[in-house]
Coordinates of C-alpha atoms and ligand atoms in Angstrom, one line a residue:
Chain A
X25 CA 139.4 -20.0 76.2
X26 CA 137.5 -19.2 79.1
X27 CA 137.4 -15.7 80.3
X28 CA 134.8 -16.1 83.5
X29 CA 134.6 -18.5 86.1
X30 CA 131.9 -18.5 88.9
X31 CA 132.7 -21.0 91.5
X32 CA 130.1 -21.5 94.1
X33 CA 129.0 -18.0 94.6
X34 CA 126.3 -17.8 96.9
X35 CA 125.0 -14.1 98.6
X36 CA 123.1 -13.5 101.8
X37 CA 121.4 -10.0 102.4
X38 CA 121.5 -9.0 105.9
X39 CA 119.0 -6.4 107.1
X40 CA 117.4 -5.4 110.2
X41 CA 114.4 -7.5 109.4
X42 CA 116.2 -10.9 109.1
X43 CA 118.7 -12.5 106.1
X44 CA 117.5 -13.1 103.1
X45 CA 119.9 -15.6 100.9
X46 CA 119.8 -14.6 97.5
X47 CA 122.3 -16.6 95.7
X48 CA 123.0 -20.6 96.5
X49 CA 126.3 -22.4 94.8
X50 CA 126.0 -20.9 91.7
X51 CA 128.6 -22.4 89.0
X52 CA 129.3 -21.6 85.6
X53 CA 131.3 -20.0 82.8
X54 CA 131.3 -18.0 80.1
X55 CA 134.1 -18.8 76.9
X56 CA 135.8 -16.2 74.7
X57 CA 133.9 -14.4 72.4
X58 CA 130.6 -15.8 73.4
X59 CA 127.3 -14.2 74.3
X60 CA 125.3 -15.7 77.6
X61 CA 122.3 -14.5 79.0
X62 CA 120.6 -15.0 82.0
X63 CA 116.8 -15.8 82.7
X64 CA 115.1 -16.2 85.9
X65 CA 112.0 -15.5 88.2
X66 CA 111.9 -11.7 89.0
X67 CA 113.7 -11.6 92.1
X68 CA 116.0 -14.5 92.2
X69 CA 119.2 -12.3 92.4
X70 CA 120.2 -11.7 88.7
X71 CA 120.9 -8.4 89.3
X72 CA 122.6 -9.5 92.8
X73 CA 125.2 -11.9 90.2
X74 CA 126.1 -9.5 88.0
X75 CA 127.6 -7.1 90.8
X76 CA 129.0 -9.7 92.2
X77 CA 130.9 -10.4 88.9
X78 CA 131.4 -7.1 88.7
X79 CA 133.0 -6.7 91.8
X80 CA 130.5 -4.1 92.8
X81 CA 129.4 -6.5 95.9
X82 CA 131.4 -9.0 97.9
X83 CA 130.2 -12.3 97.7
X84 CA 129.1 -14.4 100.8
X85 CA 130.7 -17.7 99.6
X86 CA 132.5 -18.5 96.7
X87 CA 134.9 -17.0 94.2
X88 CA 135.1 -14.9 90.7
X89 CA 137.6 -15.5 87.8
X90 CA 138.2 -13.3 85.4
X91 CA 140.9 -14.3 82.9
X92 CA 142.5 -16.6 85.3
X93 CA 142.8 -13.7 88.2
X94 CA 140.3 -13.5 91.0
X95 CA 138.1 -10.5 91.6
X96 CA 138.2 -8.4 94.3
X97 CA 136.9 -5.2 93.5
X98 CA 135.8 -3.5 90.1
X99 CA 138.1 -4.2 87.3
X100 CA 138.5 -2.6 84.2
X101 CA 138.1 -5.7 82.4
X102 CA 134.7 -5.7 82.6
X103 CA 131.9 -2.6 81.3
X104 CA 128.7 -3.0 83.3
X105 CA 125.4 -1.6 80.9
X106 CA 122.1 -0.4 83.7
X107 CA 119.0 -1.0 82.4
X108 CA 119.2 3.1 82.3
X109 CA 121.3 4.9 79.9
X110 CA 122.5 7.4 83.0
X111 CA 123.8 9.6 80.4
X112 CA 124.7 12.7 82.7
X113 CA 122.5 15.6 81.3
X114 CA 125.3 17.9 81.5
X115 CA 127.6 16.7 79.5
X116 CA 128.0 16.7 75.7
X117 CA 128.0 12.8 74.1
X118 CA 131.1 13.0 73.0
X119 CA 132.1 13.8 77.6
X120 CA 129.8 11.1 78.6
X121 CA 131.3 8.3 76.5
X122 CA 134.9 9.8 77.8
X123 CA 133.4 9.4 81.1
X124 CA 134.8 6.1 82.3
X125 CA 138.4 6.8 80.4
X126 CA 138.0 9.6 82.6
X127 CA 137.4 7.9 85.6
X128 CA 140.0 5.4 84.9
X129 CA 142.2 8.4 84.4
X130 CA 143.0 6.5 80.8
X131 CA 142.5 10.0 78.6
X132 CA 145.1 9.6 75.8
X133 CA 144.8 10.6 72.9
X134 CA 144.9 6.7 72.0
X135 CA 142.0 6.2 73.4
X136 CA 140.3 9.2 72.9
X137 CA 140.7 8.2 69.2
X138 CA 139.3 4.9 69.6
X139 CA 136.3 6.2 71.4
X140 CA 135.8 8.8 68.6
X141 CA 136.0 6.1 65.8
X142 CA 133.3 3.8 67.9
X143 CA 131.2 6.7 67.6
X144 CA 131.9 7.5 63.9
X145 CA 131.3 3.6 63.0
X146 CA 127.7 3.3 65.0
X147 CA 126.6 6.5 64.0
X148 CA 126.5 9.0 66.4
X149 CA 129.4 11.3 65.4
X150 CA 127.7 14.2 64.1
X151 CA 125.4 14.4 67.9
X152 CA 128.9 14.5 69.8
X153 CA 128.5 18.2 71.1
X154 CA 124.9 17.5 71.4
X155 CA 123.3 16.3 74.9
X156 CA 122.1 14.0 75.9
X157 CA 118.0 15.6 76.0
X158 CA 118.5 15.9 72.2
X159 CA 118.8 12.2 71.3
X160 CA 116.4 9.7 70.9
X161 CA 116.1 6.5 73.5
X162 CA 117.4 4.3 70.8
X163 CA 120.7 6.4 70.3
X164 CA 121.0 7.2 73.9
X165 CA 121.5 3.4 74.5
X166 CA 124.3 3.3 72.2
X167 CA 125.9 6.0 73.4
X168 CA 125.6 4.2 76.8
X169 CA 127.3 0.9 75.1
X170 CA 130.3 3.5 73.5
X171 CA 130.8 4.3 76.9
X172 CA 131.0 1.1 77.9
X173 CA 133.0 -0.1 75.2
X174 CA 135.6 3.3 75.4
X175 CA 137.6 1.7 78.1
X176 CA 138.3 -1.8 76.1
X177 CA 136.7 -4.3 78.6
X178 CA 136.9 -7.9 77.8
X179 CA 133.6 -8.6 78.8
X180 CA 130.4 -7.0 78.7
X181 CA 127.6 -7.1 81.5
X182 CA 124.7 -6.3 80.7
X183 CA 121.4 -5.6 83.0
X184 CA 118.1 -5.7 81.1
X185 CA 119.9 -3.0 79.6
X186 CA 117.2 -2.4 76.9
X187 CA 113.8 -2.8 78.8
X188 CA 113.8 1.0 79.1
X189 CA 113.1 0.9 75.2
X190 CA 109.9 0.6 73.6
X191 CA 109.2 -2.6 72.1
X192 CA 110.7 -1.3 67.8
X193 CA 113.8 0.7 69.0
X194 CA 114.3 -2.4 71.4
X195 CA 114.5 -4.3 68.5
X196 CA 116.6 -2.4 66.4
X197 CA 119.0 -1.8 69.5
X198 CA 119.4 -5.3 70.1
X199 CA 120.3 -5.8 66.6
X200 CA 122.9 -3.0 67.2
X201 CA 124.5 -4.4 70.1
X202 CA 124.3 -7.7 68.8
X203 CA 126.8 -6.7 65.9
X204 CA 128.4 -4.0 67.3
X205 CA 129.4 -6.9 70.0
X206 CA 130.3 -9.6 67.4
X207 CA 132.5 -7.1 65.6
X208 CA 135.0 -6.3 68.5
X209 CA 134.6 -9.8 69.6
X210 CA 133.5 -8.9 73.0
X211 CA 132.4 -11.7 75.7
X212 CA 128.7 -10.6 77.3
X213 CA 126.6 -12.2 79.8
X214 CA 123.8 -10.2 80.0
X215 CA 120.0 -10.7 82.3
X216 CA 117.0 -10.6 80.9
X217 CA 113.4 -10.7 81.6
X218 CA 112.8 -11.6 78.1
X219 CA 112.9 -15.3 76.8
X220 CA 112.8 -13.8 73.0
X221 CA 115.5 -11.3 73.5
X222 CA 117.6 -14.1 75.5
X223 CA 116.9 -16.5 72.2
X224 CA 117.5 -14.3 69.6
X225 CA 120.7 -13.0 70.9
X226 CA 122.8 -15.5 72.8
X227 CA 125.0 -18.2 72.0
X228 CA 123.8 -20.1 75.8
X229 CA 121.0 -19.4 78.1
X230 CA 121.7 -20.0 82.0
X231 CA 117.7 -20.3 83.7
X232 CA 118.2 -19.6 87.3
X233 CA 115.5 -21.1 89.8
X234 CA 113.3 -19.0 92.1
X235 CA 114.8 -17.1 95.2
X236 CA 117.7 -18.5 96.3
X237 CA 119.3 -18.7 93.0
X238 CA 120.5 -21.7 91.7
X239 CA 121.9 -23.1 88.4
X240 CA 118.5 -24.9 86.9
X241 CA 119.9 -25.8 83.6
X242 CA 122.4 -24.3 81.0
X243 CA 120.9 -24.5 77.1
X244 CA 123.6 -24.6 74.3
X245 CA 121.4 -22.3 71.6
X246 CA 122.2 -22.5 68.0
X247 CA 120.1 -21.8 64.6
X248 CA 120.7 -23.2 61.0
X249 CA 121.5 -19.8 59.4
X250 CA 124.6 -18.4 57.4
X251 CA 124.8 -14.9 59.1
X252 CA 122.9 -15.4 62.7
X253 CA 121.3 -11.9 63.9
X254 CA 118.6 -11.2 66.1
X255 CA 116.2 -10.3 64.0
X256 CA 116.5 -13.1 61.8
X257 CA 116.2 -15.9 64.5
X258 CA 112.9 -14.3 66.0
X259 CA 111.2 -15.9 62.4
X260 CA 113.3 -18.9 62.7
X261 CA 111.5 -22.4 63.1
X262 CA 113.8 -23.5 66.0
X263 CA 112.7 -20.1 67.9
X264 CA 109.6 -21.1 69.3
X265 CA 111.1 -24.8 70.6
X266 CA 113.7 -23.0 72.5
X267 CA 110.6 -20.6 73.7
X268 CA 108.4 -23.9 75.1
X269 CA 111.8 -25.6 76.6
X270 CA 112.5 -22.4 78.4
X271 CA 109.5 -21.0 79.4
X272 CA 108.3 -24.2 81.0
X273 CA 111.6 -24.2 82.8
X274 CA 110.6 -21.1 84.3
X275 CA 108.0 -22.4 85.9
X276 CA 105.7 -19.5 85.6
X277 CA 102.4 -19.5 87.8
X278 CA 99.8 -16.9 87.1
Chain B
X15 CA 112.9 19.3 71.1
X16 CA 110.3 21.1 68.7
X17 CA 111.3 22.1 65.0
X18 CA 110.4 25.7 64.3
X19 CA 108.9 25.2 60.4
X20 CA 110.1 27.7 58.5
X21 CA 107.1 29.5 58.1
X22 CA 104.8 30.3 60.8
X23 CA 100.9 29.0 60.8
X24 CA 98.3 31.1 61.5
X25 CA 97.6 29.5 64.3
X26 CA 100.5 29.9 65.7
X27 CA 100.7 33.8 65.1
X28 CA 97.5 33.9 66.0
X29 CA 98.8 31.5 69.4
X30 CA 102.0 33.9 69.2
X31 CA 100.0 37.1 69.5
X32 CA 97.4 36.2 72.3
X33 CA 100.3 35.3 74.7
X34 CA 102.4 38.4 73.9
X35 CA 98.9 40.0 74.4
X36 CA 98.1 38.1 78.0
X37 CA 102.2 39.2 78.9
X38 CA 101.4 42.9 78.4
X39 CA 98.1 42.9 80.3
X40 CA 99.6 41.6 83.7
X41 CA 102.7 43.9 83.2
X42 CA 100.1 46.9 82.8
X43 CA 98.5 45.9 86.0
X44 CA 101.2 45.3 87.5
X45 CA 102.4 48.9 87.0
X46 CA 99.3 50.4 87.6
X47 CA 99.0 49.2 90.8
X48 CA 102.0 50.6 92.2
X49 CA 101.5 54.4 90.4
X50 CA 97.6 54.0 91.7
X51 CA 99.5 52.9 95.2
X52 CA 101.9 55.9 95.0
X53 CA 99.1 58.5 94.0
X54 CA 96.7 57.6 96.6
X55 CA 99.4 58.5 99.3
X56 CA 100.7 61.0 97.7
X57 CA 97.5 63.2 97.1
X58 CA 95.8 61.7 100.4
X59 CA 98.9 63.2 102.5
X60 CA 98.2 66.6 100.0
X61 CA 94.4 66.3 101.6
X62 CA 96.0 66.1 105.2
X63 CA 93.7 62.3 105.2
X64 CA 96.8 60.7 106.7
X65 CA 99.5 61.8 109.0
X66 CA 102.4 62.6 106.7
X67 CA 104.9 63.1 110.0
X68 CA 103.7 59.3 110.4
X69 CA 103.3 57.8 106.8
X70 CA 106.1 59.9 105.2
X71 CA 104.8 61.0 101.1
X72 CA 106.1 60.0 98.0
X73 CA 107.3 63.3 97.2
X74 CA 109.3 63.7 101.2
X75 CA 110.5 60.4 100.2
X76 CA 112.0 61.8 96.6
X77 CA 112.8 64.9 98.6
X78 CA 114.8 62.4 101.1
X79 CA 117.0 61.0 97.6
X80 CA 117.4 64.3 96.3
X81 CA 119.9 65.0 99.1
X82 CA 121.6 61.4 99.0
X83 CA 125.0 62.4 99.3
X84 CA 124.3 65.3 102.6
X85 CA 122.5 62.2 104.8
X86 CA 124.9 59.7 103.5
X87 CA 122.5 57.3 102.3
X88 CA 124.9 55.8 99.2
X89 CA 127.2 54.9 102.3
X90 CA 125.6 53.2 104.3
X91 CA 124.1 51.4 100.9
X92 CA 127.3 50.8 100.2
X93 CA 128.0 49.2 103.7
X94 CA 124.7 47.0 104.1
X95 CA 125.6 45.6 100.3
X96 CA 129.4 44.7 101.7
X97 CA 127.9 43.1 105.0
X98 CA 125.1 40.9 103.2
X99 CA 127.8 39.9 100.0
X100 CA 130.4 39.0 102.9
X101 CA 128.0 37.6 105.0
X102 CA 126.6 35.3 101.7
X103 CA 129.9 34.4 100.4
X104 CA 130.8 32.9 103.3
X105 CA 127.5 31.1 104.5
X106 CA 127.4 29.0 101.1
X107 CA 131.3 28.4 100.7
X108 CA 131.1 27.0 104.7
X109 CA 127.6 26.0 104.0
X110 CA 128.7 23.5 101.0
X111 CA 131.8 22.5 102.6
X112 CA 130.1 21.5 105.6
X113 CA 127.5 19.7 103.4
X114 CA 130.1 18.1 101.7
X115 CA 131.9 16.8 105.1
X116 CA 128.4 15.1 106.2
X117 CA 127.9 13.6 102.6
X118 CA 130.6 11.8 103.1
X119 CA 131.0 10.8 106.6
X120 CA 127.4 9.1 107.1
X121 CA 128.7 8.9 111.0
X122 CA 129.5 12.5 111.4
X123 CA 126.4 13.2 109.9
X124 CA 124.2 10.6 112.4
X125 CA 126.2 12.1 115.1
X126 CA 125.5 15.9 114.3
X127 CA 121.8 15.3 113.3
X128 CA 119.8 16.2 116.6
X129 CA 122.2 19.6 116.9
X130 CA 121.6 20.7 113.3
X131 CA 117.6 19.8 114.0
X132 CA 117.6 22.5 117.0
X133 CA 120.2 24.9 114.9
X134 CA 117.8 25.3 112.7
X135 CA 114.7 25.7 114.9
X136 CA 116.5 28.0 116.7
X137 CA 116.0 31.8 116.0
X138 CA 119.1 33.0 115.5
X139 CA 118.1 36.6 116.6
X140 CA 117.7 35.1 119.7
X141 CA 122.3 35.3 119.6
X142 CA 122.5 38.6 118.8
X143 CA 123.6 40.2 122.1
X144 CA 126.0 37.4 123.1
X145 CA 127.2 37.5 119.1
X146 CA 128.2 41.2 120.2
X147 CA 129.7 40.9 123.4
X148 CA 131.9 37.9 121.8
X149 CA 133.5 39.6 118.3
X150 CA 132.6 43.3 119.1
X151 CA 130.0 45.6 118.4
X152 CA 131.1 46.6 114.5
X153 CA 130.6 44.8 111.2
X154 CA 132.6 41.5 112.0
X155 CA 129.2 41.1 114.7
X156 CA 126.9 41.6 111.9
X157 CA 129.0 39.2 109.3
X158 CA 128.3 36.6 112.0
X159 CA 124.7 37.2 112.6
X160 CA 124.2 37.2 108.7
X161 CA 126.1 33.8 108.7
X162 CA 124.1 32.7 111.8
X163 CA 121.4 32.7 110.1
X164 CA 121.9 31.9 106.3
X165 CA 124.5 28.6 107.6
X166 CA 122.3 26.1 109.1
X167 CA 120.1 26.4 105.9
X168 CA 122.0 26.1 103.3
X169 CA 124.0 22.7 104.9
X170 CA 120.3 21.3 105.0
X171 CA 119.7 22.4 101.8
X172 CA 122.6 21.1 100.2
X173 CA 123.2 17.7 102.1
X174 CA 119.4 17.3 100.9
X175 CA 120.3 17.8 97.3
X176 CA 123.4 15.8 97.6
X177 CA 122.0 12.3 99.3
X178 CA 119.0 12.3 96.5
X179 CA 121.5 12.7 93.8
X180 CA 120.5 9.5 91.0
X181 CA 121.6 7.1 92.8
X182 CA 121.9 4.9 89.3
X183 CA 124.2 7.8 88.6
X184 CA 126.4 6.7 91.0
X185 CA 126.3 3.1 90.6
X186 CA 127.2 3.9 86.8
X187 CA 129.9 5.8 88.1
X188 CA 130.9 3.0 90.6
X189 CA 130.9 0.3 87.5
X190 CA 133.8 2.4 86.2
X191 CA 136.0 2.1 89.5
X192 CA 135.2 5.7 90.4
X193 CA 136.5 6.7 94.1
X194 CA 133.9 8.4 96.3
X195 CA 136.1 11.6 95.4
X196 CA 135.1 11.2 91.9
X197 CA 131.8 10.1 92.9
X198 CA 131.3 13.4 94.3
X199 CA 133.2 15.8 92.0
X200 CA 131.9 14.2 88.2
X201 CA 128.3 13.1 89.5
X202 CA 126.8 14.8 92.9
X203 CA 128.0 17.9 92.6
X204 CA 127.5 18.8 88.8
X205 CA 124.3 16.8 89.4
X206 CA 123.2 19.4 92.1
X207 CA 124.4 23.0 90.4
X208 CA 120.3 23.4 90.6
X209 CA 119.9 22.7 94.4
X210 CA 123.1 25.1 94.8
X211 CA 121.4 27.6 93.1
X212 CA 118.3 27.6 95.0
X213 CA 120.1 27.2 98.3
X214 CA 122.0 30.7 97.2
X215 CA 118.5 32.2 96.4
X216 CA 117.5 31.5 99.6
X217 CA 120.7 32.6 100.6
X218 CA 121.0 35.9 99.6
X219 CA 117.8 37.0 101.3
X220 CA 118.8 34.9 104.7
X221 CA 122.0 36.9 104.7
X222 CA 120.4 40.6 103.9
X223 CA 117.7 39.4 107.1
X224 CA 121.2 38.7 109.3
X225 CA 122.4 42.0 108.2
X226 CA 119.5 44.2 109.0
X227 CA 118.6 42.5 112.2
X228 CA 122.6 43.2 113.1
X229 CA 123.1 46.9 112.2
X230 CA 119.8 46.9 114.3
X231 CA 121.6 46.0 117.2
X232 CA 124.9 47.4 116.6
X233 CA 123.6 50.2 115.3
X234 CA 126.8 52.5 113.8
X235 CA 126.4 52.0 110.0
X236 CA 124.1 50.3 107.1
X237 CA 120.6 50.6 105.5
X238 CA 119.3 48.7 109.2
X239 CA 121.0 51.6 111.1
X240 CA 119.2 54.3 109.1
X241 CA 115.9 52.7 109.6
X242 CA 116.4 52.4 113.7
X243 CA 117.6 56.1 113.6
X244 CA 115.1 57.0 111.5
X245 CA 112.5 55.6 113.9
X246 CA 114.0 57.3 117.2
X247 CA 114.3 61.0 115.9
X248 CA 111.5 60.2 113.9
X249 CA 112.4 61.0 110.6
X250 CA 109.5 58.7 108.9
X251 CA 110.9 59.8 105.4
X252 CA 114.4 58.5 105.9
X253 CA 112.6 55.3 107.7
X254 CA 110.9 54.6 104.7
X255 CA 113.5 56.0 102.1
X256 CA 115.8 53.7 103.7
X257 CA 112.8 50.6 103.4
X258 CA 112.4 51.5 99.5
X259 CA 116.0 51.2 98.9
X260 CA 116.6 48.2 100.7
X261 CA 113.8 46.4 98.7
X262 CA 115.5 47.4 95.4
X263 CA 119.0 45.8 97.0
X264 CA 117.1 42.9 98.1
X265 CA 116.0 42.4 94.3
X266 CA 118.7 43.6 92.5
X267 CA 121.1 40.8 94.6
X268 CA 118.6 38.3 93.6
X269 CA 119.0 38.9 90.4
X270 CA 122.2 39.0 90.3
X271 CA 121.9 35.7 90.9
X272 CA 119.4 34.4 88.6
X273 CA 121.6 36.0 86.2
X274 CA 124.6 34.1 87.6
X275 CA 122.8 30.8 87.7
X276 CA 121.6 31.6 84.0
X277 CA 125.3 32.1 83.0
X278 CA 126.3 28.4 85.2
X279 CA 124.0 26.6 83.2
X280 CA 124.4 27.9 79.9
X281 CA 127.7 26.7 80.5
X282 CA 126.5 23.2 81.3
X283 CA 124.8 23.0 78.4
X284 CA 121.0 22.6 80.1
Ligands
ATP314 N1 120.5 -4.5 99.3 C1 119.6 -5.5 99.6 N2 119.3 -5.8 100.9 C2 118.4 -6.8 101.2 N3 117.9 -7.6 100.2 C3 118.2 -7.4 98.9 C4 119.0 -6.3 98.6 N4 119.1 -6.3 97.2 C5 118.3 -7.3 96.8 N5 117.8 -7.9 97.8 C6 116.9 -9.1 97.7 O1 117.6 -10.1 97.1 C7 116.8 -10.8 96.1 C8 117.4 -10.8 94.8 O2 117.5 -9.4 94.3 P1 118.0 -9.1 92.8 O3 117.8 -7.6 92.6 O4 119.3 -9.6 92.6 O5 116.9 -9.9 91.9 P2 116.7 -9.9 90.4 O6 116.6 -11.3 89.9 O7 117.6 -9.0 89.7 O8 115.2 -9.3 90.4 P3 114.5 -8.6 89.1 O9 114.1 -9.7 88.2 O10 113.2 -8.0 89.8 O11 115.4 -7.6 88.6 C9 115.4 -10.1 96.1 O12 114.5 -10.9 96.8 C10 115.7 -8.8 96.8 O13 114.6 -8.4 97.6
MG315 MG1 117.3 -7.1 88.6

């Protein structure tokens, strides 16, 4: 079942100093359940896509589909992840991960419940009258994903949401998300700088071409392995020919 | 966060004891200074070095307290205090709210810029007399003054704070589907309780400025009053009674602000 459709989204920036087109006919989508990531050239409007599915931005040209209905604003179907955790310093973790039930005035006791067991299962229920200063960067980020997850969006958008992270707890996250995502079968498209992190983690890999933006090639990624995580497909052999195909898609010139 | 071990090194006793030590050596001097300070004018008056009729003495000055309640001082404490809370209260509850009404308008706010620029440049002494002749000479005149001049300040200070909230903050926020009323209440204002705090630091010394400057001119009541009567019939004791006391208001409302932002915060957690 598909539960995104992108249908020749293209974005033009306009600014005092001239346009700058961002996004060209961009087309794709993402099925049920599966994990997508983007990879690109810095700059070629990842970051621009995402709001756009998000209904953060408006779109120049083009259209959004999210579970058959078009988007035309922010929908709670879909939990956006920053690069940053923007925990809010003043609130306790258990308030920040009520924080978009809150928003979405959705506080029952239903869902406070829910959001309590999230944090029970991926470990952070003793720290949830703690703040935010006193956790590490590795739990902060899943408290950041809790919140996310605390308002039950189909899908998951993700913005180099771990590059804050040093290179270990990025690892460990990644696992983390990875399952934590797999186990409440959640959809995710997520950007990333990183053609590892996009390997080990995704089910397809979009490569966008330089500024403006366009669909270069969609690659279907799969490994020979009974229980697929991260971590384990970094030391597969298939890892590094997905790394060449990729990288020289990229286009790279130093 | 750092772990306290259980038990203490000796370096860190020995760290522990040199900075209580360094704490108790500025405090000393700090003290010494002012008794030194009091002595020296106190015995140079005794010596008939300076003009006591001019320079008043620590001991006229006591002499001054001793009859508090005959010259009326604690009343016109009492009334200065009144004005500058008044006059404070008001400044950052209109000060915010105007804040708040440019944060969000970002056309009111390009509109008003070039009158808040020469607002603020502008001494507000300077509106004393008409501020008189339009509410009255009497304490509503010297409410106004203090508000004159505390206002423009704290809606700078405060619009500042506001537009350099995080703005990841709000984009986080905005990801959620939060309306610019939420925006505001659950991120850029709990995200500024520090600038507020500042603002009504600067505040409350603004306000006591207003205050003086307006029993100046009004001249019927208040700590500023005293000090311009004093000066006329030339009581230099009362003049500088009344300069003493006012410091110690002055700090003692300051405090009582620290205090309150100490209580705020705890509260938030930070
Ligand atoms: N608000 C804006 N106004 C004008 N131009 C913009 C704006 N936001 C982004 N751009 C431009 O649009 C292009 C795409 O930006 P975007 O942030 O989407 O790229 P990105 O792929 O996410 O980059 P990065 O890899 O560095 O995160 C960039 O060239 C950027 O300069
Ligand atoms: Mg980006």
């Amino acid at each position: 079942m598909e539960v995104l459709k992108v249908s020749g989204i293209g974005e033009k920036y306009q600014s005092q100093n001239g346009e700058v087109t961002a996004l060209s006919n961009i087309n794709f989508s993402v099925e049920q359940g599966e994990f997508m990531s983007i990879v690109g050239p810095s700059g070629c409007g990842k970051s621009t896509l995402l709001s756009i599915i998000a209904g953060l931005l408006k779109p120049t040209e083009g259209t959004i589909t999210l579970n058959g209905k078009l988007v035309s604003g922010v929908s709670p179907q879909v939990g956006y992840m920053l690069q940053r955790d923007n925990l809010l310093e003043w609130r306790t973790i258990l308030k920040n991960i009520l924080f978009g039930l809150e928003i979405q005035k959705k506080l029952t006791p239903e869902n406070i419940a829910y959001a309590e067991h999230l944090l029970k299962t991926y470990g952070l229920y003793e720290f949830k009258d703690k703040y935010p200063s006193q956790l590490s960067g590795g739990m902060r980020q899943r408290a950041a994903l809790i919140r996310t997850l605390a308002t039950n969006p189909d899908m998951l958008l993700l913005d180099e949401a771990f590059s804050a992270l040093d290179f270990q707890t990025r690892l460990a996250v990644t696992d983390d998300v990875y399952t934590i995502l797999k186990k409440e079968n959640k959809t995710a498209l997520m950007v990333t700088h990183d053609i590892p992190e996009s390997i080990s983690m995704s089910d397809r890999i979009l490569v966008l071409t330089r500024r403006p933006g366009t669909v270069r090639n969609i690659h279907t990624i799969t490994f020979d392995m009974e229980q697929r995580t991260p971590l384990a497909c970094r030391s597969h052999i298939q890892f590094n020919t997905y790394f060449n195909t990729i990288w020289n898609e990229l286009d790279v010139h130093v | 966060m750092y772990n306290e071990p259980q038990t203490i090194s000796k370096e860190r006793q020995l760290y522990l004891k040199r900075q209580k030590r360094g704490k108790q050596k500025v405090l000393f001097w700090q003290i010494a200074i002012l008794v030194l300070f009091l002595a020296v004018w106190e015995i140079a008056g005794q010596l008939g070095w300076i003009d006591t009729f001019i320079l008043s003495q620590p001991s006229r000055i006591l002499h001054t307290y001793a009859n508090l309640t005959q010259n009326g001082i604690l009343e016109h404490i009492g009334v200065t205090v009144y004005e500058t809370l008044v006059g404070f209260v008001l400044g950052a509850a209109l000060g915010t709210l105007l804040a708040i009404v440019l944060w969000w308008s970002g056309f009111i706010s390009k509109v008003s810029e070039p009158y808040l620029v020469v607002l603020n440049s502008l001494p507000k002494i300077a509106l004393g007399p008409v501020i008189i002749i339009w509410v009255g000479a009497g304490t509503s005149a010297i409410i106004v003054m203090a508000l004159a001049i505390s206002l423009i300040v704290t809606v700078l200070e405060m619009l500042n704070g506001f537009r350099s909230t995080n703005r990841e903050h709000i984009k986080m926020a905005r990801t959620f589907g939060a309306s610019k009323h939420q925006i505001f209440t659950k991120i850029v204002f709990p995200g500024n309780i520090k600038t507020l705090f500042n603002s009504l630091k600067i505040n409350i010394g603004l306000s006591l400025v207003g205050v003086i400057a307006g029993e100046f001119l009004v001249s019927k009541a208040g700590l500023g009053y005293l000090i311009v009567y004093g000066g006329q019939v030339f009581k230099l004791d009362l003049v500088m009674g009344s300069v003493i006391i006012l410091s110690v208001v002055a700090a003692l409302m300051y405090e009582a602000v620290v205090l309150l932002e100490k209580a705020v915060t705890r509260h938030y957690g930070r």
